[in-house]
């Protein structure tokens, strides 16, 4: 089981986690400390911005991160796969038995995407419909958002660059731990009968 899990190639889009990186984070404080310097959060002027990214990783480390411009649809998704999956597989030195894991977003499961995956000989892992607790890449998006936000990007160009910089810094050990924890995640989701877990 562990061998198969380690060879899973995780992919996903990070726009949920990254798009609000320029927004205001939530803070809690005592009412009489509201104007203390440590409790004041600087804002980005003139509306901030957002960025949509797609990324992938395996137990051996992070793969490529792609910035998505415009609307994501099946054709855009297939282009992202074409330009990023195989180069990442090579960079990460994955064996020929790797499997692509993705959620059930309609762009991932459309007829044209399914045909594209089959034509390009990319095997996918069957995935439950509503399973964010099982999806290891969600933790990477969470960490990426935190470190990018800490760098305080002041515009969309900086936000894109910081996302790329920080993605490349993700240590392979972090990716390995996420893949290795899959079995525990699965057990927790089954125990919760598909409900929320601590993951």
mmCIF file of C-alpha atoms in Angstrom:
data_model
loop_
_atom_site.group_PDB
_atom_site.id
_atom_site.type_symbol
_atom_site.label_atom_id
_atom_site.label_comp_id
_atom_site.label_asym_id
_atom_site.label_seq_id
_atom_site.Cartn_x
_atom_site.Cartn_y
_atom_site.Cartn_z
ATOM 1 C CA UNK A 1 0.000 0.000 0.000
ATOM 2 C CA UNK A 2 2.707 2.514 0.982
ATOM 3 C CA UNK A 3 4.570 2.022 -2.290
ATOM 4 C CA UNK A 4 1.480 2.880 -4.339
ATOM 5 C CA UNK A 5 0.622 5.862 -2.162
ATOM 6 C CA UNK A 6 4.142 7.275 -2.406
ATOM 7 C CA UNK A 7 3.958 7.143 -6.178
ATOM 8 C CA UNK A 8 0.747 9.144 -6.321
ATOM 9 C CA UNK A 9 1.308 12.390 -8.137
ATOM 10 C CA UNK A 10 -0.811 15.050 -6.535
ATOM 11 C CA UNK A 11 -2.148 17.977 -8.490
ATOM 12 C CA UNK A 12 -4.564 20.729 -7.812
ATOM 13 C CA UNK A 13 -5.439 24.326 -8.243
ATOM 14 C CA UNK A 14 -4.622 26.722 -5.477
ATOM 15 C CA UNK A 15 -6.841 29.622 -6.257
ATOM 16 C CA UNK A 16 -8.958 29.030 -3.161
ATOM 17 C CA UNK A 17 -5.929 29.422 -0.930
ATOM 18 C CA UNK A 18 -3.962 32.013 -2.848
ATOM 19 C CA UNK A 19 -6.628 34.327 -4.217
ATOM 20 C CA UNK A 20 -7.143 36.062 -0.913
ATOM 21 C CA UNK A 21 -3.482 36.338 0.010
ATOM 22 C CA UNK A 22 -3.715 40.096 -0.410
ATOM 23 C CA UNK A 23 -6.939 40.304 1.604
ATOM 24 C CA UNK A 24 -7.311 41.060 5.274
ATOM 25 C CA UNK A 25 -6.594 38.136 7.587
ATOM 26 C CA UNK A 26 -8.890 37.564 10.541
ATOM 27 C CA UNK A 27 -7.537 38.683 13.919
ATOM 28 C CA UNK A 28 -8.731 38.357 17.497
ATOM 29 C CA UNK A 29 -7.813 40.722 20.312
ATOM 30 C CA UNK A 30 -9.106 42.153 23.586
ATOM 31 C CA UNK A 31 -11.323 45.204 23.147
ATOM 32 C CA UNK A 32 -8.957 47.547 25.017
ATOM 33 C CA UNK A 33 -5.996 46.631 22.749
ATOM 34 C CA UNK A 34 -7.603 47.460 19.406
ATOM 35 C CA UNK A 35 -5.187 50.263 18.445
ATOM 36 C CA UNK A 36 -1.950 48.725 19.690
ATOM 37 C CA UNK A 37 0.612 48.480 16.875
ATOM 38 C CA UNK A 38 0.737 44.668 17.058
ATOM 39 C CA UNK A 39 -3.031 44.515 16.440
ATOM 40 C CA UNK A 40 -3.124 46.775 13.392
ATOM 41 C CA UNK A 41 -2.888 45.052 10.028
ATOM 42 C CA UNK A 42 -1.573 47.087 7.099
ATOM 43 C CA UNK A 43 -3.686 46.922 3.973
ATOM 44 C CA UNK A 44 -2.880 46.945 0.306
ATOM 45 C CA UNK A 45 -4.204 50.119 -1.315
ATOM 46 C CA UNK A 46 -6.395 50.277 -4.415
ATOM 47 C CA UNK A 47 -8.110 46.918 -4.101
ATOM 48 C CA UNK A 48 -5.235 44.463 -3.852
ATOM 49 C CA UNK A 49 -5.460 41.583 -6.260
ATOM 50 C CA UNK A 50 -5.495 37.851 -6.621
ATOM 51 C CA UNK A 51 -3.801 35.108 -8.535
ATOM 52 C CA UNK A 52 -4.940 31.637 -9.553
ATOM 53 C CA UNK A 53 -2.325 28.901 -9.607
ATOM 54 C CA UNK A 54 -2.159 25.193 -10.357
ATOM 55 C CA UNK A 55 0.471 23.035 -8.719
ATOM 56 C CA UNK A 56 1.517 19.452 -8.302
ATOM 57 C CA UNK A 57 3.748 17.429 -6.041
ATOM 58 C CA UNK A 58 4.863 13.905 -5.268
ATOM 59 C CA UNK A 59 6.454 12.348 -2.210
ATOM 60 C CA UNK A 60 9.837 13.351 -3.648
ATOM 61 C CA UNK A 61 9.035 17.080 -3.690
ATOM 62 C CA UNK A 62 7.098 19.883 -5.355
ATOM 63 C CA UNK A 63 6.543 19.828 -9.095
ATOM 64 C CA UNK A 64 5.782 22.832 -11.231
ATOM 65 C CA UNK A 65 3.531 25.715 -10.276
ATOM 66 C CA UNK A 66 1.592 27.396 -13.087
ATOM 67 C CA UNK A 67 -0.071 30.802 -12.949
ATOM 68 C CA UNK A 68 -3.491 30.720 -14.588
ATOM 69 C CA UNK A 69 -4.547 33.834 -16.457
ATOM 70 C CA UNK A 70 -8.218 34.256 -17.246
ATOM 71 C CA UNK A 71 -10.973 31.715 -16.799
ATOM 72 C CA UNK A 72 -10.166 28.098 -16.077
ATOM 73 C CA UNK A 73 -12.015 25.663 -18.331
ATOM 74 C CA UNK A 74 -11.298 22.175 -19.645
ATOM 75 C CA UNK A 75 -9.121 23.447 -22.512
ATOM 76 C CA UNK A 76 -7.031 25.635 -20.177
ATOM 77 C CA UNK A 77 -6.733 22.748 -17.718
ATOM 78 C CA UNK A 78 -5.526 20.382 -20.456
ATOM 79 C CA UNK A 79 -2.933 22.957 -21.554
ATOM 80 C CA UNK A 80 -1.696 23.224 -17.963
ATOM 81 C CA UNK A 81 -1.393 19.445 -17.745
ATOM 82 C CA UNK A 82 0.437 19.295 -21.092
ATOM 83 C CA UNK A 83 2.955 21.970 -20.093
ATOM 84 C CA UNK A 84 3.524 20.928 -16.481
ATOM 85 C CA UNK A 85 2.811 17.297 -15.636
ATOM 86 C CA UNK A 86 5.362 15.425 -17.745
ATOM 87 C CA UNK A 87 8.181 17.917 -17.022
ATOM 88 C CA UNK A 88 7.393 17.593 -13.300
ATOM 89 C CA UNK A 89 7.343 13.796 -13.533
ATOM 90 C CA UNK A 90 10.810 13.949 -15.125
ATOM 91 C CA UNK A 91 12.140 16.538 -12.642
ATOM 92 C CA UNK A 92 10.926 14.444 -9.703
ATOM 93 C CA UNK A 93 12.255 11.218 -11.273
ATOM 94 C CA UNK A 94 8.968 9.380 -10.791
ATOM 95 C CA UNK A 95 8.672 5.780 -11.901
ATOM 96 C CA UNK A 96 6.500 4.855 -14.877
ATOM 97 C CA UNK A 97 3.812 3.636 -12.472
ATOM 98 C CA UNK A 98 2.914 7.122 -11.166
ATOM 99 C CA UNK A 99 -0.779 7.991 -10.879
ATOM 100 C CA UNK A 100 -2.373 11.439 -11.106
ATOM 101 C CA UNK A 101 -4.647 12.363 -8.205
ATOM 102 C CA UNK A 102 -7.067 15.224 -8.686
ATOM 103 C CA UNK A 103 -10.434 16.201 -7.266
ATOM 104 C CA UNK A 104 -13.713 15.921 -9.144
ATOM 105 C CA UNK A 105 -13.881 19.477 -10.399
ATOM 106 C CA UNK A 106 -15.903 19.448 -13.657
ATOM 107 C CA UNK A 107 -12.844 20.661 -15.610
ATOM 108 C CA UNK A 108 -10.941 17.600 -14.389
ATOM 109 C CA UNK A 109 -13.699 15.138 -15.220
ATOM 110 C CA UNK A 110 -15.170 16.581 -18.414
ATOM 111 C CA UNK A 111 -15.426 14.307 -21.442
ATOM 112 C CA UNK A 112 -12.696 16.220 -23.290
ATOM 113 C CA UNK A 113 -10.327 16.101 -20.293
ATOM 114 C CA UNK A 114 -11.002 12.381 -19.752
ATOM 115 C CA UNK A 115 -10.219 11.746 -23.427
ATOM 116 C CA UNK A 116 -7.089 13.922 -23.217
ATOM 117 C CA UNK A 117 -5.837 12.020 -20.150
ATOM 118 C CA UNK A 118 -6.477 8.688 -21.890
ATOM 119 C CA UNK A 119 -4.767 9.831 -25.108
ATOM 120 C CA UNK A 120 -1.735 11.009 -23.116
ATOM 121 C CA UNK A 121 -1.642 7.791 -21.057
ATOM 122 C CA UNK A 122 -2.119 9.516 -17.703
ATOM 123 C CA UNK A 123 -3.713 7.231 -15.151
ATOM 124 C CA UNK A 124 -5.875 8.906 -12.526
ATOM 125 C CA UNK A 125 -6.820 7.803 -9.049
ATOM 126 C CA UNK A 126 -10.536 7.356 -8.422
ATOM 127 C CA UNK A 127 -11.532 10.077 -5.963
ATOM 128 C CA UNK A 128 -14.575 10.654 -3.697
ATOM 129 C CA UNK A 129 -16.734 13.625 -4.680
ATOM 130 C CA UNK A 130 -16.486 15.765 -1.530
ATOM 131 C CA UNK A 131 -13.162 14.954 0.119
ATOM 132 C CA UNK A 132 -11.000 17.976 1.007
ATOM 133 C CA UNK A 133 -9.748 16.211 4.165
ATOM 134 C CA UNK A 134 -8.241 13.464 2.002
ATOM 135 C CA UNK A 135 -6.524 15.839 -0.404
ATOM 136 C CA UNK A 136 -2.884 16.296 0.689
ATOM 137 C CA UNK A 137 -2.311 19.318 -1.536
ATOM 138 C CA UNK A 138 -4.747 21.371 0.551
ATOM 139 C CA UNK A 139 -2.108 21.541 3.307
ATOM 140 C CA UNK A 140 0.458 22.843 0.811
ATOM 141 C CA UNK A 141 -1.957 25.562 -0.339
ATOM 142 C CA UNK A 142 -2.537 26.537 3.294
ATOM 143 C CA UNK A 143 1.206 26.795 4.013
ATOM 144 C CA UNK A 144 1.857 28.645 0.756
ATOM 145 C CA UNK A 145 -0.804 31.206 1.577
ATOM 146 C CA UNK A 146 0.724 31.803 5.023
ATOM 147 C CA UNK A 147 4.288 32.362 3.824
ATOM 148 C CA UNK A 148 3.234 34.471 0.831
ATOM 149 C CA UNK A 149 1.031 36.642 3.032
ATOM 150 C CA UNK A 150 3.916 37.098 5.500
ATOM 151 C CA UNK A 151 5.994 38.601 2.671
ATOM 152 C CA UNK A 152 3.302 41.279 2.217
ATOM 153 C CA UNK A 153 2.998 41.441 -1.577
ATOM 154 C CA UNK A 154 1.960 44.911 -2.698
ATOM 155 C CA UNK A 155 0.677 44.051 -6.177
ATOM 156 C CA UNK A 156 -0.346 41.101 -8.325
ATOM 157 C CA UNK A 157 3.080 40.785 -9.978
ATOM 158 C CA UNK A 158 4.717 40.448 -6.553
ATOM 159 C CA UNK A 159 2.027 38.011 -5.457
ATOM 160 C CA UNK A 160 2.741 35.788 -8.478
ATOM 161 C CA UNK A 161 6.489 35.942 -7.910
ATOM 162 C CA UNK A 162 6.200 35.248 -4.184
ATOM 163 C CA UNK A 163 3.962 32.241 -4.905
ATOM 164 C CA UNK A 164 6.560 30.829 -7.299
ATOM 165 C CA UNK A 165 9.467 31.587 -4.945
ATOM 166 C CA UNK A 166 7.827 29.997 -1.929
ATOM 167 C CA UNK A 167 6.543 26.983 -3.881
ATOM 168 C CA UNK A 168 10.085 26.209 -4.987
ATOM 169 C CA UNK A 169 11.229 26.328 -1.340
ATOM 170 C CA UNK A 170 8.859 23.571 -0.196
ATOM 171 C CA UNK A 171 11.128 20.853 1.204
ATOM 172 C CA UNK A 172 10.782 17.308 -0.158
ATOM 173 C CA UNK A 173 10.355 16.032 3.423
ATOM 174 C CA UNK A 174 7.150 18.068 3.742
ATOM 175 C CA UNK A 175 5.747 16.483 0.577
ATOM 176 C CA UNK A 176 6.770 13.022 1.738
ATOM 177 C CA UNK A 177 5.009 13.518 5.095
ATOM 178 C CA UNK A 178 1.809 14.603 3.350
ATOM 179 C CA UNK A 179 1.758 11.537 1.113
ATOM 180 C CA UNK A 180 2.718 9.257 4.024
ATOM 181 C CA UNK A 181 -0.199 10.635 6.080
ATOM 182 C CA UNK A 182 -2.727 9.614 3.433
ATOM 183 C CA UNK A 183 -3.517 6.312 5.165
ATOM 184 C CA UNK A 184 -4.282 8.116 8.441
ATOM 185 C CA UNK A 185 -6.439 10.644 6.609
ATOM 186 C CA UNK A 186 -8.385 7.868 4.940
ATOM 187 C CA UNK A 187 -8.972 6.080 8.263
ATOM 188 C CA UNK A 188 -10.128 9.360 9.874
ATOM 189 C CA UNK A 189 -12.587 10.091 7.038
ATOM 190 C CA UNK A 190 -14.001 6.555 7.210
ATOM 191 C CA UNK A 191 -14.307 6.829 11.029
ATOM 192 C CA UNK A 192 -16.124 10.168 10.606
ATOM 193 C CA UNK A 193 -18.425 8.521 8.024
ATOM 194 C CA UNK A 194 -17.359 11.079 5.437
ATOM 195 C CA UNK A 195 -17.742 14.012 7.814
ATOM 196 C CA UNK A 196 -15.085 16.569 8.801
ATOM 197 C CA UNK A 197 -11.842 15.405 10.412
ATOM 198 C CA UNK A 198 -8.900 17.099 12.105
ATOM 199 C CA UNK A 199 -7.055 17.170 8.770
#
